mmCIF file of C-alpha atoms in Angstrom:
data_model
loop_
_atom_site.group_PDB
_atom_site.id
_atom_site.type_symbol
_atom_site.label_atom_id
_atom_site.label_comp_id
_atom_site.label_asym_id
_atom_site.label_seq_id
_atom_site.Cartn_x
_atom_site.Cartn_y
_atom_site.Cartn_z
ATOM 1 C CA PRO A 1 1.788 -16.639 -0.709
ATOM 2 C CA SER A 2 5.188 -17.982 -0.663
ATOM 3 C CA ASP A 3 7.831 -14.729 0.064
ATOM 4 C CA ALA A 4 8.898 -16.093 -4.021
ATOM 5 C CA GLU A 5 5.766 -15.187 -5.403
ATOM 6 C CA LEU A 6 5.441 -12.070 -3.976
ATOM 7 C CA PHE A 7 8.751 -11.584 -5.053
ATOM 8 C CA VAL A 8 7.940 -12.367 -8.776
ATOM 9 C CA GLN A 9 4.431 -10.355 -8.245
ATOM 10 C CA ALA A 10 7.535 -7.163 -6.993
ATOM 11 C CA GLN A 11 9.471 -8.000 -10.471
ATOM 12 C CA HIS A 12 6.574 -7.831 -13.261
ATOM 13 C CA PHE A 13 5.195 -4.688 -11.634
ATOM 14 C CA GLY A 14 8.793 -3.147 -11.452
ATOM 15 C CA ASP A 15 9.584 -3.674 -14.924
ATOM 16 C CA ALA A 16 5.367 -2.269 -16.355
ATOM 17 C CA LEU A 17 7.081 1.029 -14.325
ATOM 18 C CA MET A 18 10.552 0.524 -16.161
ATOM 19 C CA ALA A 19 8.761 0.817 -19.307
ATOM 20 C CA GLN A 20 6.497 3.808 -18.429
ATOM 21 C CA ARG A 21 8.954 5.717 -16.163
ATOM 22 C CA LEU A 22 6.772 5.497 -14.157
ATOM 23 C CA LYS A 23 8.322 5.340 -9.830
ATOM 24 C CA LEU A 24 6.421 3.659 -6.495
ATOM 25 C CA ALA A 25 6.490 5.191 -2.997
ATOM 26 C CA THR A 26 4.569 3.236 -0.616
ATOM 27 C CA ALA A 27 3.028 4.303 2.900
ATOM 28 C CA GLU A 28 2.390 0.840 4.949
ATOM 29 C CA SER A 29 0.817 0.364 8.769
ATOM 30 C CA CYS A 30 -0.065 -2.904 9.825
ATOM 31 C CA THR A 31 2.360 -4.658 7.456
ATOM 32 C CA GLY A 32 5.969 -2.965 8.866
ATOM 33 C CA GLY A 33 7.574 -2.663 5.038
ATOM 34 C CA TRP A 34 6.998 -5.619 4.466
ATOM 35 C CA VAL A 35 5.291 -4.295 0.357
ATOM 36 C CA SER A 36 8.686 -2.175 0.541
ATOM 37 C CA LYS A 37 10.924 -5.322 1.393
ATOM 38 C CA ILE A 38 9.677 -7.763 -1.221
ATOM 39 C CA VAL A 39 10.372 -4.358 -4.199
ATOM 40 C CA THR A 40 14.142 -3.993 -2.493
ATOM 41 C CA GLU A 41 14.652 -7.730 -3.254
ATOM 42 C CA VAL A 42 14.106 -6.671 -6.692
ATOM 43 C CA PRO A 43 18.022 -6.249 -7.859
ATOM 44 C CA GLY A 44 18.190 -2.866 -10.081
ATOM 45 C CA CYS A 45 14.706 -1.940 -7.688
ATOM 46 C CA SER A 46 16.236 1.685 -7.682
ATOM 47 C CA ASP A 47 15.470 2.532 -11.085
ATOM 48 C CA TRP A 48 12.024 2.698 -9.937
ATOM 49 C CA PHE A 49 11.671 3.130 -6.215
ATOM 50 C CA ASP A 50 11.444 5.940 -4.594
ATOM 51 C CA CYS A 51 10.602 5.425 -0.789
ATOM 52 C CA ALA A 52 8.321 4.184 1.909
ATOM 53 C CA PHE A 53 6.414 5.642 4.401
ATOM 54 C CA VAL A 54 5.964 3.473 7.924
ATOM 55 C CA ALA A 55 3.621 5.114 9.767
ATOM 56 C CA TYR A 56 2.107 2.668 12.617
ATOM 57 C CA SER A 57 0.933 5.365 15.442
ATOM 58 C CA TYR A 58 -1.367 8.347 14.386
ATOM 59 C CA GLU A 59 1.333 10.325 15.442
ATOM 60 C CA ALA A 60 3.600 9.244 12.573
ATOM 61 C CA LYS A 61 0.831 9.208 10.447
ATOM 62 C CA GLU A 62 0.021 12.752 11.260
ATOM 63 C CA SER A 63 4.129 14.079 10.819
ATOM 64 C CA ALA A 64 5.139 11.874 7.905
ATOM 65 C CA LEU A 65 2.353 11.456 5.915
ATOM 66 C CA GLY A 66 -0.552 14.246 6.592
ATOM 67 C CA VAL A 67 -3.463 11.693 7.608
ATOM 68 C CA PRO A 68 -5.199 15.103 9.748
ATOM 69 C CA ARG A 69 -5.530 14.576 13.650
ATOM 70 C CA VAL A 70 -8.954 14.788 13.054
ATOM 71 C CA MET A 71 -9.875 13.011 10.664
ATOM 72 C CA LEU A 72 -8.101 9.947 12.197
ATOM 73 C CA GLU A 73 -9.769 10.325 15.720
ATOM 74 C CA GLN A 74 -12.852 10.612 13.247
ATOM 75 C CA PHE A 75 -12.829 6.901 11.003
ATOM 76 C CA GLY A 76 -10.458 5.428 13.455
ATOM 77 C CA ALA A 77 -6.535 4.732 11.065
ATOM 78 C CA VAL A 78 -8.151 1.269 9.795
ATOM 79 C CA SER A 79 -11.052 3.142 7.151
ATOM 80 C CA GLN A 80 -10.925 4.751 3.419
ATOM 81 C CA GLU A 81 -9.942 8.230 4.504
ATOM 82 C CA VAL A 82 -6.918 6.960 6.655
ATOM 83 C CA VAL A 83 -5.814 4.897 3.928
ATOM 84 C CA THR A 84 -6.906 7.377 0.971
ATOM 85 C CA ALA A 85 -5.281 10.502 2.674
ATOM 86 C CA MET A 86 -2.335 8.238 3.219
ATOM 87 C CA VAL A 87 -2.013 7.454 -0.312
ATOM 88 C CA ARG A 88 -2.268 11.070 -1.378
ATOM 89 C CA GLY A 89 0.278 11.783 1.278
ATOM 90 C CA ALA A 90 3.253 9.420 -0.081
ATOM 91 C CA LEU A 91 3.014 11.372 -3.435
ATOM 92 C CA SER A 92 3.020 14.678 -2.498
ATOM 93 C CA ARG A 93 5.974 13.629 -0.069
ATOM 94 C CA SER A 94 8.314 11.718 -2.907
ATOM 95 C CA ARG A 95 9.292 11.869 -6.302
ATOM 96 C CA ALA A 96 6.774 9.078 -6.435
ATOM 97 C CA ASN A 97 3.946 8.868 -9.136
ATOM 98 C CA VAL A 98 2.857 5.534 -8.383
ATOM 99 C CA ALA A 99 2.169 4.855 -4.259
ATOM 100 C CA CYS A 100 0.164 2.356 -2.252
ATOM 101 C CA SER A 101 -0.594 2.580 0.875
ATOM 102 C CA ILE A 102 -1.686 -0.003 3.307
ATOM 103 C CA THR A 103 -3.745 -0.241 6.910
ATOM 104 C CA GLY A 104 -5.532 -2.913 8.899
ATOM 105 C CA ILE A 105 -5.609 -5.458 12.046
ATOM 106 C CA ALA A 106 -3.945 -8.294 11.807
ATOM 107 C CA GLY A 107 -3.856 -9.451 14.757
ATOM 108 C CA PRO A 108 -4.229 -11.121 16.858
ATOM 109 C CA SER A 109 -6.233 -8.544 19.246
ATOM 110 C CA GLY A 110 -7.394 -4.789 17.935
ATOM 111 C CA ALA A 111 -10.545 -5.772 16.567
ATOM 112 C CA VAL A 112 -12.638 -2.797 17.562
ATOM 113 C CA PRO A 113 -16.661 -2.900 16.621
ATOM 114 C CA GLY A 114 -17.425 -3.003 12.751
ATOM 115 C CA LYS A 115 -13.579 -4.671 12.603
ATOM 116 C CA PRO A 116 -12.924 -7.587 12.764
ATOM 117 C CA VAL A 117 -9.171 -8.724 13.050
ATOM 118 C CA GLY A 118 -8.348 -9.654 9.066
ATOM 119 C CA THR A 119 -10.338 -5.787 7.596
ATOM 120 C CA VAL A 120 -7.481 -4.435 5.634
ATOM 121 C CA TRP A 121 -7.737 -0.670 3.474
ATOM 122 C CA LEU A 122 -5.618 -1.013 0.773
ATOM 123 C CA ALA A 123 -5.386 2.582 -1.751
ATOM 124 C CA TRP A 124 -2.858 2.841 -4.850
ATOM 125 C CA GLY A 125 -2.852 6.379 -6.234
ATOM 126 C CA ARG A 126 -0.805 7.279 -9.562
ATOM 127 C CA GLY A 127 -0.500 11.646 -10.169
ATOM 128 C CA HIS A 128 -3.460 13.475 -9.401
ATOM 129 C CA HIS A 129 -5.806 10.942 -10.601
ATOM 130 C CA PRO A 130 -8.037 9.959 -7.372
ATOM 131 C CA PRO A 131 -7.211 7.464 -6.032
ATOM 132 C CA LEU A 132 -8.892 3.794 -5.132
ATOM 133 C CA ALA A 133 -9.113 2.219 -1.769
ATOM 134 C CA LYS A 134 -10.221 -1.523 -1.658
ATOM 135 C CA ARG A 135 -11.212 -3.044 1.645
ATOM 136 C CA PHE A 136 -10.529 -6.664 2.223
ATOM 137 C CA LEU A 137 -11.172 -9.486 5.345
ATOM 138 C CA PHE A 138 -8.468 -11.585 5.082
ATOM 139 C CA GLU A 139 -8.382 -14.965 7.120
ATOM 140 C CA GLY A 140 -5.550 -16.235 9.325
ATOM 141 C CA ASP A 141 -3.102 -15.313 11.535
ATOM 142 C CA ARG A 142 -1.077 -12.226 11.795
ATOM 143 C CA ASP A 143 2.253 -14.040 9.488
ATOM 144 C CA ALA A 144 -1.317 -15.071 6.889
ATOM 145 C CA VAL A 145 -2.852 -11.588 6.732
ATOM 146 C CA ARG A 146 -0.018 -9.785 6.094
ATOM 147 C CA ARG A 147 0.945 -12.111 3.719
ATOM 148 C CA GLN A 148 -2.605 -11.841 1.863
ATOM 149 C CA THR A 149 -2.064 -7.730 2.237
ATOM 150 C CA VAL A 150 1.114 -7.800 0.436
ATOM 151 C CA ARG A 151 0.002 -10.098 -2.762
ATOM 152 C CA ALA A 152 -3.444 -8.126 -2.950
ATOM 153 C CA ALA A 153 -0.890 -4.174 -3.212
ATOM 154 C CA PHE A 154 0.888 -5.817 -5.643
ATOM 155 C CA ILE A 155 -2.247 -7.037 -7.377
ATOM 156 C CA GLY A 156 -3.781 -3.193 -7.023
ATOM 157 C CA LEU A 157 -0.968 -2.075 -8.231
ATOM 158 C CA THR A 158 -0.124 -3.971 -11.629
ATOM 159 C CA GLU A 159 -4.659 -3.828 -12.025
ATOM 160 C CA LEU A 160 -3.347 0.911 -11.165
ATOM 161 C CA ILE A 161 -0.542 0.769 -14.533
ATOM 162 C CA ALA A 162 -2.420 -1.692 -16.204
ATOM 163 C CA GLU A 163 -5.514 0.673 -16.846
ATOM 164 C CA ARG A 164 -3.688 3.875 -16.867
ATOM 165 C CA ASP A 165 -1.497 2.477 -19.807
ATOM 166 C CA ALA A 166 -4.274 1.679 -21.689
ATOM 167 C CA ASN A 167 -6.452 4.809 -21.428
ATOM 168 C CA ALA A 168 -3.404 6.860 -21.996
#
């Protein structure tokens, strides 16, 4: 997706958040703040965007988001357990009631057995509901993996808002 396409996704998502009076926080690793970059390109995002955590290292995930060190050591940063802990940390350490977290291997190096380049975990959370986590395997170079990840983040956030709005 192009930056323009990502911007449109962020704009629509922001409108949905505004309609429900919700605020967003992000916790990003392999995307390095790309979701929050797109969000902050939307005029008026201060009405619905609270904050972003860019936590790349184990130490940052632990100190900024409260991911337990034992969890990082047992499962690795690129895991369902860690991405779920990241989204919970973003919610608990911000004023947001909706959050997205991302951790993955964008490449070109970093692959480990069972986790090839392109492996990305995303999680989405809202309030005190159990977070949703999903594993993706994206193809392409580092930029392509990261772009696809940002698009998937917005798709998941939009679905989370629509699903919870319908069930409210």
